[in-house]
Short mmCIF file of C-alpha atoms in Angstrom, two decimals:
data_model
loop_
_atom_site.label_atom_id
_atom_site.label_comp_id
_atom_site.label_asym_id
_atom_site.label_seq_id
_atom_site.Cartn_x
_atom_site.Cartn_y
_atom_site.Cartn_z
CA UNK Q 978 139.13 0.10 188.54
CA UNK Q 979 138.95 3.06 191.02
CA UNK Q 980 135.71 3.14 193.15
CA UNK Q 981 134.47 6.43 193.58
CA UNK Q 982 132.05 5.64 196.21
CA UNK Q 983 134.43 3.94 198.23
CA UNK Q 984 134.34 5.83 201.73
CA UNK Q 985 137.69 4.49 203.38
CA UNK Q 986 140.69 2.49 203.00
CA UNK Q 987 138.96 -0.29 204.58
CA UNK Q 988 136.36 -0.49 201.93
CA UNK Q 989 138.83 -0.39 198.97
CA UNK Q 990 138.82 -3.19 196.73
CA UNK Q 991 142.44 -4.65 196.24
CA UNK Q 992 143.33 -6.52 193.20
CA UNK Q 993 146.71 -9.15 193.01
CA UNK Q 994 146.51 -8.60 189.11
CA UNK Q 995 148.76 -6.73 187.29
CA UNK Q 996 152.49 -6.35 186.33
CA UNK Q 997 154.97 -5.58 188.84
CA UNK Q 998 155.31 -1.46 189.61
CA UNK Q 999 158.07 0.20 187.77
CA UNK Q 1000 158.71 3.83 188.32
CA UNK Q 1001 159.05 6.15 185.15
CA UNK Q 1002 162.74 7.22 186.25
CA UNK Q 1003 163.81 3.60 186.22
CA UNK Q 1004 161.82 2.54 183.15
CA UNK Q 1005 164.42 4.80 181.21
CA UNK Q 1006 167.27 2.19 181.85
CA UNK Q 1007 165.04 -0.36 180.25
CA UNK Q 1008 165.18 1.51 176.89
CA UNK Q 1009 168.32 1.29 176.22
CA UNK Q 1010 168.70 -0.96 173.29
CA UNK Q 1011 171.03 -3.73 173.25
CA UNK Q 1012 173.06 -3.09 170.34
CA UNK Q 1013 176.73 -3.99 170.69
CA UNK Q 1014 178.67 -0.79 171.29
CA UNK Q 1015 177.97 1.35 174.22
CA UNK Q 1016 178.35 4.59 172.47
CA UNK Q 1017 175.75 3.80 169.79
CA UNK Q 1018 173.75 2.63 172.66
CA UNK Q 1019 173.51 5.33 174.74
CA UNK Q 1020 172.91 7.45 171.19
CA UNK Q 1021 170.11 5.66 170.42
CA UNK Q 1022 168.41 6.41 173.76
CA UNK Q 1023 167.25 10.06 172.55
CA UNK Q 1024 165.16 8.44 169.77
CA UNK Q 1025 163.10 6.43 172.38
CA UNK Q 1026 162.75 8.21 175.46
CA UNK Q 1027 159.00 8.84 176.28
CA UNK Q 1028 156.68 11.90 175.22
CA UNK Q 1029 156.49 14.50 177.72
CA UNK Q 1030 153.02 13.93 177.66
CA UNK Q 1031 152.65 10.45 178.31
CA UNK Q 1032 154.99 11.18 181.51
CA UNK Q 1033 152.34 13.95 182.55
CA UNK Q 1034 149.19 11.97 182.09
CA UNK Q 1035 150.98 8.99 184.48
CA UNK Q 1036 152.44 11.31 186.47
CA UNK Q 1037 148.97 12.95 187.09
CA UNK Q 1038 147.03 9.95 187.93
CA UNK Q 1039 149.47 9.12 190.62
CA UNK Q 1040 148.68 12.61 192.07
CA UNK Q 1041 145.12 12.48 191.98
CA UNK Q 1042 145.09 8.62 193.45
CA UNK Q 1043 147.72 9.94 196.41
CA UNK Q 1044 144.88 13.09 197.30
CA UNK Q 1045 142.05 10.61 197.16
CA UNK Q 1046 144.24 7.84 199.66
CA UNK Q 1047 144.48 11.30 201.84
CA UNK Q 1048 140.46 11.90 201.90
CA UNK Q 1049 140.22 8.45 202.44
CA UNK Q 1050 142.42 7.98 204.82
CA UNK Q 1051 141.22 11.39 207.09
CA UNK Q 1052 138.14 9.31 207.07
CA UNK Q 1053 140.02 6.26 208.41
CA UNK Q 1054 143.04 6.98 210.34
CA UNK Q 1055 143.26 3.83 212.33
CA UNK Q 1056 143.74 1.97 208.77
CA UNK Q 1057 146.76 4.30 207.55
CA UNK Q 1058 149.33 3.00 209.96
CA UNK Q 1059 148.61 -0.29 208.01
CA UNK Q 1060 148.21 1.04 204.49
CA UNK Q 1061 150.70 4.22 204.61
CA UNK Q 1062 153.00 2.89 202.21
CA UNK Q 1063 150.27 2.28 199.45
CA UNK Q 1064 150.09 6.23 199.73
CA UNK Q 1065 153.74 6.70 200.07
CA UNK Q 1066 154.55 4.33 196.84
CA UNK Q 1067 151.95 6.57 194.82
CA UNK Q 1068 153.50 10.11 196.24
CA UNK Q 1069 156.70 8.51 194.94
CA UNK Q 1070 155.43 7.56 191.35
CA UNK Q 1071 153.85 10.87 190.92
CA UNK Q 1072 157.32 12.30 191.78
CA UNK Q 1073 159.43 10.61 189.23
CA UNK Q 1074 157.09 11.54 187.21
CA UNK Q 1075 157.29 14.94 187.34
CA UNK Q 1076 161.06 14.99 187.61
CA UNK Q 1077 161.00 12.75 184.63
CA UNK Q 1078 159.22 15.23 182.93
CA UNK Q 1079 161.60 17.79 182.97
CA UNK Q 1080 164.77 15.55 183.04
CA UNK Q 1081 163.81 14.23 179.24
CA UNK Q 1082 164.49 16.44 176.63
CA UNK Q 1083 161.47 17.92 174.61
CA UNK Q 1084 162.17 16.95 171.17
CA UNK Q 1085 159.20 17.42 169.33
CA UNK Q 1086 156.29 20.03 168.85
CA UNK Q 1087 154.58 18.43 170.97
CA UNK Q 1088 156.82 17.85 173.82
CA UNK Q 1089 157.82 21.67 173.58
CA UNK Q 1090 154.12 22.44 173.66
CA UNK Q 1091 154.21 20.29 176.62
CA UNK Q 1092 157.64 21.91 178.37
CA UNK Q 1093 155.86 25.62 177.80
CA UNK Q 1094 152.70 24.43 179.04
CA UNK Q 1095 154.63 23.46 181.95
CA UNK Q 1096 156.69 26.15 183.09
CA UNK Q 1097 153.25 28.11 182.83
CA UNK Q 1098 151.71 26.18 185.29
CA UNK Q 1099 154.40 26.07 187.36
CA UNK Q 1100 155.14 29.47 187.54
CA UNK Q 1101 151.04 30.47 188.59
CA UNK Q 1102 151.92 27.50 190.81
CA UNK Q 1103 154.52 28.39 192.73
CA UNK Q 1104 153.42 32.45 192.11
CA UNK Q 1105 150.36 31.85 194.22
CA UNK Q 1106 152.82 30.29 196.87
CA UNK Q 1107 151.05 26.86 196.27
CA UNK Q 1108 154.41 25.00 195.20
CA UNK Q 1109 155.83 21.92 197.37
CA UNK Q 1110 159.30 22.44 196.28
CA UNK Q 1111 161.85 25.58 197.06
CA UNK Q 1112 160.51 28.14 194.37
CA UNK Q 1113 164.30 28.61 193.29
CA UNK Q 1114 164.64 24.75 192.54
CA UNK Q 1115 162.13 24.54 190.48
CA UNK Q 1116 162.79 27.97 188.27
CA UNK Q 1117 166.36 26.02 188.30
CA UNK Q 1118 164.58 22.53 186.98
CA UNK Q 1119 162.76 24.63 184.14
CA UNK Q 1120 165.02 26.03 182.37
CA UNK Q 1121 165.41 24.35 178.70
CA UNK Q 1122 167.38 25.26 175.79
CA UNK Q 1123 165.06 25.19 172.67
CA UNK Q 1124 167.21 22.71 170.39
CA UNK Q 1125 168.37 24.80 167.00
CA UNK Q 1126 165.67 25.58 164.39
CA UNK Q 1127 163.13 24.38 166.59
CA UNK Q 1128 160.34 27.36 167.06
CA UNK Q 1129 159.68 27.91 170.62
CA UNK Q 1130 156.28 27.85 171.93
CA UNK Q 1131 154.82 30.82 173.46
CA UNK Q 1132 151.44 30.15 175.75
CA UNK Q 1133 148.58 32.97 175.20
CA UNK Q 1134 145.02 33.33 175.29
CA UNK Q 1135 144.88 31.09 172.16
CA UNK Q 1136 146.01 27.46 171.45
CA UNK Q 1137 147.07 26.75 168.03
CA UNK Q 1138 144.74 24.61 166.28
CA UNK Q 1139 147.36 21.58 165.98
CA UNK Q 1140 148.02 21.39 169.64
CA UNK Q 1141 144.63 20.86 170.74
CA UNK Q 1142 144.75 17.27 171.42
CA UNK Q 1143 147.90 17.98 173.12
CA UNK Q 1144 146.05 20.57 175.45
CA UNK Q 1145 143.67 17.86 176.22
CA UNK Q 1146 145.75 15.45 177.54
CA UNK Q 1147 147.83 17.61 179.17
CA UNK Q 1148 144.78 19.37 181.50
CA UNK Q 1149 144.17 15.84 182.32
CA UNK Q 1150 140.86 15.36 180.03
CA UNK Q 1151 142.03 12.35 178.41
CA UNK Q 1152 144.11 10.48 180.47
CA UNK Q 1153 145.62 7.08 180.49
CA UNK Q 1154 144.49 3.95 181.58
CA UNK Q 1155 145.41 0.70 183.61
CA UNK Q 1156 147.00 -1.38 180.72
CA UNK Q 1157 147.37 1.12 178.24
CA UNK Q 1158 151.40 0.93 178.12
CA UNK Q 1159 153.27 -1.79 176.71
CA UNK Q 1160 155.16 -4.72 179.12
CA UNK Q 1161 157.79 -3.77 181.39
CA UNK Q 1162 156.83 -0.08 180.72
CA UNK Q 1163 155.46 2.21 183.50
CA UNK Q 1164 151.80 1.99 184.13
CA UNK Q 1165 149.53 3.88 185.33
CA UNK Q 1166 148.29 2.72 189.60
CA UNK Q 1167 145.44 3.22 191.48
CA UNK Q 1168 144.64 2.47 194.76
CA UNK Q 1169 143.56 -0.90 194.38
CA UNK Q 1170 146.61 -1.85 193.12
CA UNK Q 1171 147.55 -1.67 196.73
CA UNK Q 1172 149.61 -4.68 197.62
CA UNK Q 1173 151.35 -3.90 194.23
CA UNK Q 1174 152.33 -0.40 195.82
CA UNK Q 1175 153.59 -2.15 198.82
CA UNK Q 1176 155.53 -5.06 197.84
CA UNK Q 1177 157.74 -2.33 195.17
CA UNK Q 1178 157.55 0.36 198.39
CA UNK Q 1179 159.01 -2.41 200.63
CA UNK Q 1180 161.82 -3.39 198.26
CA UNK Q 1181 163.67 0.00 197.68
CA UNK Q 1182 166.70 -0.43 195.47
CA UNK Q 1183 170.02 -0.66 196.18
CA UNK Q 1184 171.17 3.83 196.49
CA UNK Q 1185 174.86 3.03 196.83
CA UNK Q 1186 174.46 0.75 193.77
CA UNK Q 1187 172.68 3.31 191.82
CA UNK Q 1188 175.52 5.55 192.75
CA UNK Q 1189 178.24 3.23 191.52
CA UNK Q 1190 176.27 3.09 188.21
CA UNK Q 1191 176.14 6.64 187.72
CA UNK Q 1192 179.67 7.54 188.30
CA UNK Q 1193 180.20 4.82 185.94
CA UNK Q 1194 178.12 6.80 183.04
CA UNK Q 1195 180.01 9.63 184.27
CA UNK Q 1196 183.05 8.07 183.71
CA UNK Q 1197 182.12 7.08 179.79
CA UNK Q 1198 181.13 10.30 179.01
CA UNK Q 1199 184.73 11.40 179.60
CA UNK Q 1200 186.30 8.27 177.61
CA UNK Q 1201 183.73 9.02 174.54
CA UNK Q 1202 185.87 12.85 174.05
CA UNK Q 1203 187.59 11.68 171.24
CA UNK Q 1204 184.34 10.17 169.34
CA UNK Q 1205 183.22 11.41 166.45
CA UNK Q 1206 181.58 14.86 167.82
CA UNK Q 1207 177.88 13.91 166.50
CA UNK Q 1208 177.69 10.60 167.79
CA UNK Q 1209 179.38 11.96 170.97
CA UNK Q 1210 177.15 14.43 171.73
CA UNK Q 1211 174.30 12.10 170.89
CA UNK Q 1212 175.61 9.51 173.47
CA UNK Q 1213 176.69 11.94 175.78
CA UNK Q 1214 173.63 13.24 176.63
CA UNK Q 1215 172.16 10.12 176.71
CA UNK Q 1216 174.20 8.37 179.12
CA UNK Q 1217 173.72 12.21 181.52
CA UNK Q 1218 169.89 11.66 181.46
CA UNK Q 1219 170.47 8.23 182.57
CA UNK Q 1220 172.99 9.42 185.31
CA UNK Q 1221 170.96 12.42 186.69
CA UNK Q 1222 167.61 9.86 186.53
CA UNK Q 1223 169.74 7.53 188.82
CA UNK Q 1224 170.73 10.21 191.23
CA UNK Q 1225 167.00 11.26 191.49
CA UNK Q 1226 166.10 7.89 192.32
CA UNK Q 1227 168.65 7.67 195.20
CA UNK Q 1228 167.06 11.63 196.18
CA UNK Q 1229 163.52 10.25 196.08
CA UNK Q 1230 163.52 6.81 198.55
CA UNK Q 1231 163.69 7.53 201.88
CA UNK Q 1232 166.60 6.63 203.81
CA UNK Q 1233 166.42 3.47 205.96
CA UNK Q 1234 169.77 3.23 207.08
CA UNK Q 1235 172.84 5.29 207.47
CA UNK Q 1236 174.54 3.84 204.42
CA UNK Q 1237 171.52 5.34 202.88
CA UNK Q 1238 172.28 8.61 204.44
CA UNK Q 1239 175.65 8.76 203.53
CA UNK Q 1240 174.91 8.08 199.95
CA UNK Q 1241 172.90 10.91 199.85
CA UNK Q 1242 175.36 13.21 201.22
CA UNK Q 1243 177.52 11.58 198.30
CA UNK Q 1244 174.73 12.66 195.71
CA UNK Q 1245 174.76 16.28 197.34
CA UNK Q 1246 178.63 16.45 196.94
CA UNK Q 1247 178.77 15.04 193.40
CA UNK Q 1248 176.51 17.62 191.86
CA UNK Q 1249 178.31 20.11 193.79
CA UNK Q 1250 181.37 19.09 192.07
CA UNK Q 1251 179.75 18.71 188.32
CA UNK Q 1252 179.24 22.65 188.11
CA UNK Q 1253 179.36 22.09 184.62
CA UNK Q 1254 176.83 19.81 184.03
CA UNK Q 1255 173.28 21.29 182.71
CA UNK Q 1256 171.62 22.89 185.91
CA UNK Q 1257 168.39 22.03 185.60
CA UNK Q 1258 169.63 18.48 186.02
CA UNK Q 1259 171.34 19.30 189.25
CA UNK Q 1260 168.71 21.30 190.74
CA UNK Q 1261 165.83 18.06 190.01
CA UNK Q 1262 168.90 16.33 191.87
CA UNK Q 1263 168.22 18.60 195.10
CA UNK Q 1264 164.36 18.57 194.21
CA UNK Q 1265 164.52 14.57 194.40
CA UNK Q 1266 166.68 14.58 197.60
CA UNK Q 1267 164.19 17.40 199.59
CA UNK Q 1268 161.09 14.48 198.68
CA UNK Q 1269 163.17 11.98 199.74
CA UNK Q 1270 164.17 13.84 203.16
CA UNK Q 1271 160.49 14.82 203.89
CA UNK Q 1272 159.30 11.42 203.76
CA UNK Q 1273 161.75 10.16 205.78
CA UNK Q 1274 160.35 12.29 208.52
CA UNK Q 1275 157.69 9.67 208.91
CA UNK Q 1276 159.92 7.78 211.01
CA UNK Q 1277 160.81 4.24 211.17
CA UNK Q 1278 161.75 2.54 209.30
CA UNK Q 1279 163.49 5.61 207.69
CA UNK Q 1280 166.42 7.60 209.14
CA UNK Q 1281 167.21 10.98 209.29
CA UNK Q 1282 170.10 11.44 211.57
CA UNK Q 1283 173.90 10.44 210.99
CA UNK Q 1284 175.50 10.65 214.07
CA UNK Q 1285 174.21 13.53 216.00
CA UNK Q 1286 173.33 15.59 212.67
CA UNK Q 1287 170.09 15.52 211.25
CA UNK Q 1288 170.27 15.49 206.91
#
């Protein structure tokens, strides 16, 4: 699929094939199953939420095909004011990604491989002063209470022998391909998937919507108190990752209107107000919403003033 040789957006090779774009932050709605009470429902969720690892190696690819639109674009900047969104659909995929990454819980050896592998990188990351996000966010977003009588992982000079596949696909040696996930599930894009990128880019979903939906999960939490307390905490948390992965979504698209604007300032307030919730949810909240504000900068069709104050 990707053309390495390619030396500018002009020369890229767009395919029409392919199943419509579906970010990984949305895709977790879709897992819910449809079983017939809402509390079993939203307990069920923790069994199928997707491996760390399959969110990196997406996530990843996203990355690397937004830096390679850049280089091809520096080569070509008459073509980006007609191809900018490809570029700002893929920034956005490889952003829910990485949220997504640390918004699902690690679970098992693997995914707390995964999580410790993680905050290892990110701290060299943002250490070296190399980090796109405020440094205080993201030492916020890491934090992760190992679940009980699971061993932590610790990340040395030596990789124990069973994780070595894991290490693999986590540097990005083996990484996923176009049509490797199942229907309806997030794939992985390139840059010829371009009018893919665009026609998803173009048709943002509804942020005040997404807020109503959340507050609604919000709401259940509070009426499931006098559940059983297993299948109440199970449920719970399911229906919070499901609420925080809406309220990134709003944080992550760009405003285009001052609805849009105000929603966010909604978002802001409503973490604010849920001190109690688990804070490394909040802060990928205020991670989501900074991405969301910088691309907005771009200018029309996004906003970035309400009123005479600029958010």
């Amino acid at each position: 699929m990707t053309n390495h040789t390619t030396a500018s957006l002009r020369d890229l090779d767009f395919t029409t094939s392919g199943a419509p774009v579906v970010d990984e932050l949305a895709a977790l709605d879709q897992l819910v199953p449809a079983l017939g009470d809402e509390l079993e429902r939203h307990a069920a969720l923790l069994e199928l939420l997707p491996a760390i690892l399959d969110l990196r190696g997406r996530a990843r690819i996203h990355a690397q095909q937004y830096e390679r639109f850049l280089t091809l674009a520096e080569a070509d900047p008459p073509a980006l004011e007609h191809l900018v969104d490809i570029g700002n659909a893929l920034a956005l995929l490889s952003h829910a990604g990485e949220i997504a990454m640390l918004l699902v819980p690690a679970v098992s050896p693997e995914d707390r491989f995964a999580h410790a592998m993680l905050e290892t990188e990110r701290s060299e990351q943002y250490g070296s002063g190399k980090g796109v996000h405020d440094p205080e966010l993201m030492q916020r977003a890491l934090r992760q209470t190992v679940p009980v009588g699971a061993t932590p992982h610790v990340i040395g000079a030596r990789i124990p022998a069973e994780m070595q596949d894991a290490t693999l696909r986590f540097d990005g040696v083996v990484l996923p391909k176009p049509g490797d996930s199942d229907v309806g599930q997030p794939e992985v894009y390139h840059l010829e998937h371009g009018p893919a990128l665009e026609a998803w880019f173009f048709d943002p979903p509804d942020l005040a919507l997404l807020l109503d939906q959340a507050r609604t999960l919000f709401a259940a939490i509070e009426t499931w108190s006098q559940a059983k307390p297993a299948t109440r905490y199970s449920a719970s948390r399911g229906a919070l990752i499901l609420a925080y992965a809406k309220l990134c979504r709003i944080g992550l698209w760009p405003a285009r209107s001052s609805d849009d604007l105000i929603v966010k300032m909604e978002v802001k307030r409503l973490i604010t107000d849920r001190a109690a919730d688990p804070d490394p949810m909040r802060a990928l909240v205020e991670i989501a919403l900074g991405v969301g504000r910088r691309m907005a900068r771009q200018g029309p069709p996004f906003v970035t003033v309400l009123g005479d104050v600029e958010l």
